[in-house]
CSV table of C-alpha atoms in Angstrom, one decimal:
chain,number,residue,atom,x,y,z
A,1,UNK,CA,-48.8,-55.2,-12.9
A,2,UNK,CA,-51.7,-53.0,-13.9
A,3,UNK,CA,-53.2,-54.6,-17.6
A,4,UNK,CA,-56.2,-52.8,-19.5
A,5,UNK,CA,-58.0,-54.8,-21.8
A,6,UNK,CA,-60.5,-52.8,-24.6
A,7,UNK,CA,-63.6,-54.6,-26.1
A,8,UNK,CA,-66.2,-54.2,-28.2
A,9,UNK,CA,-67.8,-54.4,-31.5
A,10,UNK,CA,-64.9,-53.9,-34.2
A,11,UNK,CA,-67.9,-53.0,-37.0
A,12,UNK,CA,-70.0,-49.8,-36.3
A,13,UNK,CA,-72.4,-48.4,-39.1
A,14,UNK,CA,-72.9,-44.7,-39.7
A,15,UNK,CA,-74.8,-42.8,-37.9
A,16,UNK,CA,-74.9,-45.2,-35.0
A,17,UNK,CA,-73.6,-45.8,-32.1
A,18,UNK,CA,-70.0,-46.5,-31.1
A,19,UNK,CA,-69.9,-49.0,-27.1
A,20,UNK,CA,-66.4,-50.0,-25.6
A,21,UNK,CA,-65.6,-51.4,-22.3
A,22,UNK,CA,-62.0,-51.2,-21.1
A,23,UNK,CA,-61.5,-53.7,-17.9
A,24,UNK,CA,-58.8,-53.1,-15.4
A,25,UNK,CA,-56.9,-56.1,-13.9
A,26,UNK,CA,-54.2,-56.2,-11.4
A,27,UNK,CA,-55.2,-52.7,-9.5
A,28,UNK,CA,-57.8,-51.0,-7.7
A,29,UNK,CA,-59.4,-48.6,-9.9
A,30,UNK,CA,-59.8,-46.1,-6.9
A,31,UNK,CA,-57.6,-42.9,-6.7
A,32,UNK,CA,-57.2,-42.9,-10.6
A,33,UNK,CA,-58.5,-41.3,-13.4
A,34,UNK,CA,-59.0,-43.6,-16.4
A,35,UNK,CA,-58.7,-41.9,-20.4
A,36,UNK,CA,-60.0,-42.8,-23.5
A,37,UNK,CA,-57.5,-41.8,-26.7
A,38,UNK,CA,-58.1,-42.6,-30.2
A,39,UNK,CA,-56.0,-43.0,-33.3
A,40,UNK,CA,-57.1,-43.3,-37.0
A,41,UNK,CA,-55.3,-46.1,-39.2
A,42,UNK,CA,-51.6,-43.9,-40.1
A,43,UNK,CA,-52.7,-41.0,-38.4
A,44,UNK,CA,-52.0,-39.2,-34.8
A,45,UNK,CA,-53.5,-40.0,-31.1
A,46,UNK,CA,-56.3,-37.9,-30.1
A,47,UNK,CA,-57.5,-37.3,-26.7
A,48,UNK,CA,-61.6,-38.3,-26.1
A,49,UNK,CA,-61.5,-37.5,-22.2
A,50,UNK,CA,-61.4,-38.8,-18.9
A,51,UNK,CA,-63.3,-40.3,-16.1
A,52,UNK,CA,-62.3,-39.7,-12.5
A,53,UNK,CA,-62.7,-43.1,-10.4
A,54,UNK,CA,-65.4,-41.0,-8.9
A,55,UNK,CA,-68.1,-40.5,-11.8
A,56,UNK,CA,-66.3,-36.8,-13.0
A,57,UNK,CA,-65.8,-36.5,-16.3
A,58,UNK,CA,-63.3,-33.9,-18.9
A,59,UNK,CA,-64.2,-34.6,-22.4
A,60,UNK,CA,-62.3,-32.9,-25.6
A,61,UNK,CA,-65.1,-30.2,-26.8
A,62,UNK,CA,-64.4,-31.5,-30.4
A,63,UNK,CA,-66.5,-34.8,-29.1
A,64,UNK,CA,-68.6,-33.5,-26.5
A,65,UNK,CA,-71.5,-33.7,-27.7
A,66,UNK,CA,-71.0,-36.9,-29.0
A,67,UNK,CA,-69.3,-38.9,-26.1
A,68,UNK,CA,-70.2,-40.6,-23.1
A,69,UNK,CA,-67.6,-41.8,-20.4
A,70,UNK,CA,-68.8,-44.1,-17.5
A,71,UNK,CA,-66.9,-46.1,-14.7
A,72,UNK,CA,-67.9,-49.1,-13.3
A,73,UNK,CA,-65.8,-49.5,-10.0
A,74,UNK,CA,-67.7,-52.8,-8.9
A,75,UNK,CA,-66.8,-54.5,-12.6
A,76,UNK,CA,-63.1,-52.2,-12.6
A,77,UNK,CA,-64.3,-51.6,-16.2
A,78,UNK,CA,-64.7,-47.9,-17.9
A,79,UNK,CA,-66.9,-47.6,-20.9
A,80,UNK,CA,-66.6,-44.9,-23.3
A,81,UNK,CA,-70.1,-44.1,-25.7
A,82,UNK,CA,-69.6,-42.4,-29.5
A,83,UNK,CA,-72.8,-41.3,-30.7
A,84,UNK,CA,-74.0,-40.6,-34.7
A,85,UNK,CA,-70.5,-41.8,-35.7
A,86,UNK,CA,-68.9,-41.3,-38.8
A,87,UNK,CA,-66.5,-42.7,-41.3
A,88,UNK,CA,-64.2,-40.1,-39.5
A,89,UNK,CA,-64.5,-41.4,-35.7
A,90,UNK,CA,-62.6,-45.2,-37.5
A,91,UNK,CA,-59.7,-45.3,-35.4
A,92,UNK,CA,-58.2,-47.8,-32.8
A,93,UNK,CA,-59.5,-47.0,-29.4
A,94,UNK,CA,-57.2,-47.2,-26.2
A,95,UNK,CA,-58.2,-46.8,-22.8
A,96,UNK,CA,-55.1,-45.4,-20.4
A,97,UNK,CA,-54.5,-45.2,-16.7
A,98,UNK,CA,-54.1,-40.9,-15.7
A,99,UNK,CA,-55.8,-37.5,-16.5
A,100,UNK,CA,-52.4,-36.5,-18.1
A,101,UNK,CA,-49.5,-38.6,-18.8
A,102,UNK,CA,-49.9,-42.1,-19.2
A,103,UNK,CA,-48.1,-45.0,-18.0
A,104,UNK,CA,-50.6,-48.2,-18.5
A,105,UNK,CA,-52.3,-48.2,-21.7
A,106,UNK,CA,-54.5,-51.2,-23.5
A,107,UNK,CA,-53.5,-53.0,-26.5
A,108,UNK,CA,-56.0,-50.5,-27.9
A,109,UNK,CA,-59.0,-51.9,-30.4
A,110,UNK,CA,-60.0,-51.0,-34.3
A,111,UNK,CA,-63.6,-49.8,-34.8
A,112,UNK,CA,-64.3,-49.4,-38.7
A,113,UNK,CA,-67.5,-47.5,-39.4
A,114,UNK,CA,-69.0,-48.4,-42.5
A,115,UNK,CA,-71.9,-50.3,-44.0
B,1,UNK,CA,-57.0,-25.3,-27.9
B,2,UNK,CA,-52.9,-26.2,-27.9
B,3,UNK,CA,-51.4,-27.1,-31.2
B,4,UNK,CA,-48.1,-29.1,-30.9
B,5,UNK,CA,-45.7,-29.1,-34.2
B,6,UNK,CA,-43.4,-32.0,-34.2
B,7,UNK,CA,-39.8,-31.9,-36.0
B,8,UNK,CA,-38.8,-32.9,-38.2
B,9,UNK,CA,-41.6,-34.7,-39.8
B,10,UNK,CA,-38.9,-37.9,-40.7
B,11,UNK,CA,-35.8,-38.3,-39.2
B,12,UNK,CA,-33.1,-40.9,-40.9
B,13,UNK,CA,-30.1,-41.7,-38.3
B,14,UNK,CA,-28.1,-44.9,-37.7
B,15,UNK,CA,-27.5,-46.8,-34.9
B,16,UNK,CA,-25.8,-45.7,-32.2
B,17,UNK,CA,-26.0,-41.9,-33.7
B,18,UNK,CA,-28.1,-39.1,-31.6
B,19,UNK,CA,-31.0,-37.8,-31.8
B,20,UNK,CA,-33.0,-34.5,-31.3
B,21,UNK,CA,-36.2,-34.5,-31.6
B,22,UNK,CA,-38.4,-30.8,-31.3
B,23,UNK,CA,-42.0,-29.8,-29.9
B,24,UNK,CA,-43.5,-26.6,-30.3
B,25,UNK,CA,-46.1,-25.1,-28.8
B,26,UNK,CA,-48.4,-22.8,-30.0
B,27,UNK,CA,-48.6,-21.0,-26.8
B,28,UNK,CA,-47.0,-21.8,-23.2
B,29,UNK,CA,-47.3,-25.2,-21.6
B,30,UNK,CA,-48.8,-24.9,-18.0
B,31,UNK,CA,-46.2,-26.1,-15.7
B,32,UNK,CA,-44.1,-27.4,-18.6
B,33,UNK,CA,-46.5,-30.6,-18.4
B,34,UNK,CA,-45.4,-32.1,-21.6
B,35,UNK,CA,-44.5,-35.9,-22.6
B,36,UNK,CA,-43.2,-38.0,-24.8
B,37,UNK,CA,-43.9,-41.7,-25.9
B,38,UNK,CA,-42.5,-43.5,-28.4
B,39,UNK,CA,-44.9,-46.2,-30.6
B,40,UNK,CA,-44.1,-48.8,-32.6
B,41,UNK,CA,-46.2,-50.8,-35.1
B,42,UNK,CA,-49.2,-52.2,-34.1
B,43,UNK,CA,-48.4,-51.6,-30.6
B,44,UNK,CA,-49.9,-49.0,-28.1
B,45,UNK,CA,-47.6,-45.5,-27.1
B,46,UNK,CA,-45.0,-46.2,-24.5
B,47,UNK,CA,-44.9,-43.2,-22.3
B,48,UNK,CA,-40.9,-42.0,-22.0
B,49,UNK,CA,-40.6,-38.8,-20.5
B,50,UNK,CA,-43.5,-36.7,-18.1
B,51,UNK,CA,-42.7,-33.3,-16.7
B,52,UNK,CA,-40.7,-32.2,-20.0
B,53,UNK,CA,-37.6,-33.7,-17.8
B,54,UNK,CA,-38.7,-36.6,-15.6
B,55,UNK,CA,-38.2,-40.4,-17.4
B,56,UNK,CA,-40.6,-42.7,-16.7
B,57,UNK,CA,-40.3,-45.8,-14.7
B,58,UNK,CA,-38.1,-48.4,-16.9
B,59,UNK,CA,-37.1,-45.7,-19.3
B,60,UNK,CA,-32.9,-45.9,-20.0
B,61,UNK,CA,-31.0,-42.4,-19.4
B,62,UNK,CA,-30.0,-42.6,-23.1
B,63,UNK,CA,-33.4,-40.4,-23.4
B,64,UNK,CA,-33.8,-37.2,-22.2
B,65,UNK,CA,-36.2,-34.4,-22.2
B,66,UNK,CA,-35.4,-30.6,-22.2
B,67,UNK,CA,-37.6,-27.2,-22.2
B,68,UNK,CA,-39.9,-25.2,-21.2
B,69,UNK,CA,-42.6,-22.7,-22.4
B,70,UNK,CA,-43.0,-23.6,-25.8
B,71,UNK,CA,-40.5,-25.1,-27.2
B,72,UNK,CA,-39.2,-28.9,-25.9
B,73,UNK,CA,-36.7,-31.2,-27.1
B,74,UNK,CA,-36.6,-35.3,-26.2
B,75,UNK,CA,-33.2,-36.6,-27.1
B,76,UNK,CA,-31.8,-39.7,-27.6
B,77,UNK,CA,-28.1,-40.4,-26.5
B,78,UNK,CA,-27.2,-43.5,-28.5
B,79,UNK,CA,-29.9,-45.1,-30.8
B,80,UNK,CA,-30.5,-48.6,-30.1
B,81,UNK,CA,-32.8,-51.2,-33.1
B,82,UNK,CA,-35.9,-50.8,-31.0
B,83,UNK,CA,-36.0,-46.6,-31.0
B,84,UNK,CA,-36.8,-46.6,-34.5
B,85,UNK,CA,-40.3,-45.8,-34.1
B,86,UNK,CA,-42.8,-42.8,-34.3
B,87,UNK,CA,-42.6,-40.3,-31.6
B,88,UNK,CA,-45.0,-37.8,-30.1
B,89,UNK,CA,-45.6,-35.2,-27.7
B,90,UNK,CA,-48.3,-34.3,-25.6
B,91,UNK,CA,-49.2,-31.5,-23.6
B,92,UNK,CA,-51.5,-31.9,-20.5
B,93,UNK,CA,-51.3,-28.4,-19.4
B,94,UNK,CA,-54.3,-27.3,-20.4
B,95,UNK,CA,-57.5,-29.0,-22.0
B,96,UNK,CA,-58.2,-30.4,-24.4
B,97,UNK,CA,-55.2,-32.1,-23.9
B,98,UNK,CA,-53.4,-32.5,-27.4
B,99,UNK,CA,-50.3,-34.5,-29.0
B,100,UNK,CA,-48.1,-33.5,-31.9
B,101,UNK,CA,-48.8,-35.2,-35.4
B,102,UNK,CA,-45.7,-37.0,-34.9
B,103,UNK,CA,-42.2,-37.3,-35.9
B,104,UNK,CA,-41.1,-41.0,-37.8
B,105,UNK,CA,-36.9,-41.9,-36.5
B,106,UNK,CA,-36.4,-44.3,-39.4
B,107,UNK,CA,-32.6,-46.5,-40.2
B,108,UNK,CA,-30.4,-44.4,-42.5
């Protein structure tokens, strides 16, 4: 059974920098691509992007310029970067197996930014 | 970019009543690849229905998925406790991929 497990700092201040690491257990990470989807506290999901097992990336242009996607086959971890982040990026952050649908998802983690 | 409206916003049914559930797209849905999940509190989105039609692996046939082009309906044969929940839709047609804000099934 393919399991995804987020992790990172829940506490980010503004203007900073926003580092998760999503590890992949119980499947090869090869073949797949792997998401990142975000959803503020009471609020709806938002698509970040995804990473192709491969190093190819899609990202949502609302966060472009902002966000980083990475894959680490070796580790079968994908890490997802948020630069100058604001009160606005505080959401809980899932990582999801696909480039479309999605099956496997994380438990998803809460990143607060604030000072 | 895609903008999904969801419909109703809040949805009070019983148990064991049906339940239609609407998706509208603000323009056409490539290949009518649209899903639906359903969430729960503090848990992540379970993904129901992919293809506008196909359920997902586990997924009862008391849910069902209709449409095309812009406009999709998930229903739900005979509500159960554990549908009571948020639903959404996303489209993965085209990107930036995009969900619906939502539609809340809550006990009558």
């Amino acid at each position: 059974q393919v399991q995804l497990q987020e992790s990172g700092p829940g506490l980010v201040k503004p203007s900073g920098t926003l580092s998760l690491t999503c590890t992949v257990s119980g499947g090869s990470m090869n073949g797949y691509y792997w998401s990142w989807i975000r959803q503020p506290p009471g609020k709806g999901l938002e698509w970040i992007g995804y990473i192709y097992y491969s190093g190819s990336t899609n990202y949502n242009p609302s966060l472009k310029s902002r966000v980083t996607i990475s894959v680490d086959t070796s580790k079968n971890q994908i890490s997802l970067k948020l630069s100058s982040v604001t009160a606005a990026d505080t959401a809980v952050y899932y990582c999801a197996r696909g480039s479309g649908w999605y099956y496997y998802w994380g438990q998803g983690t809460l990143v607060t930014v604030s000072s | 970019e895609i903008v999904l409206t969801q419909s109703p916003g809040t949805l009070s049914l019983s148990p064991g009543e049906r339940a239609t559930l609407s998706c509208r797209a603000s323009q056409s849905v490539s290949s009518n690849y649209l899903a639906w999940y359903r969430q729960k509190p503090g848990q992540a989105p379970r993904l129901l229905i992919s293809g506008a039609s196909s359920r997902a692996t586990g997924i009862p046939d008391r849910f069902s998925g209709s449409g095309s082009g812009t406009d999709f309906t998930l229903t739900i044969g005979r509500l159960e406790p554990e549908d009571f929940a948020v639903y959404y839709c996303q489209q993965y047609g085209s990107s930036p991929y995009t969900f619906g804000q939502g539609t809340k099934l809550e006990i009558k």
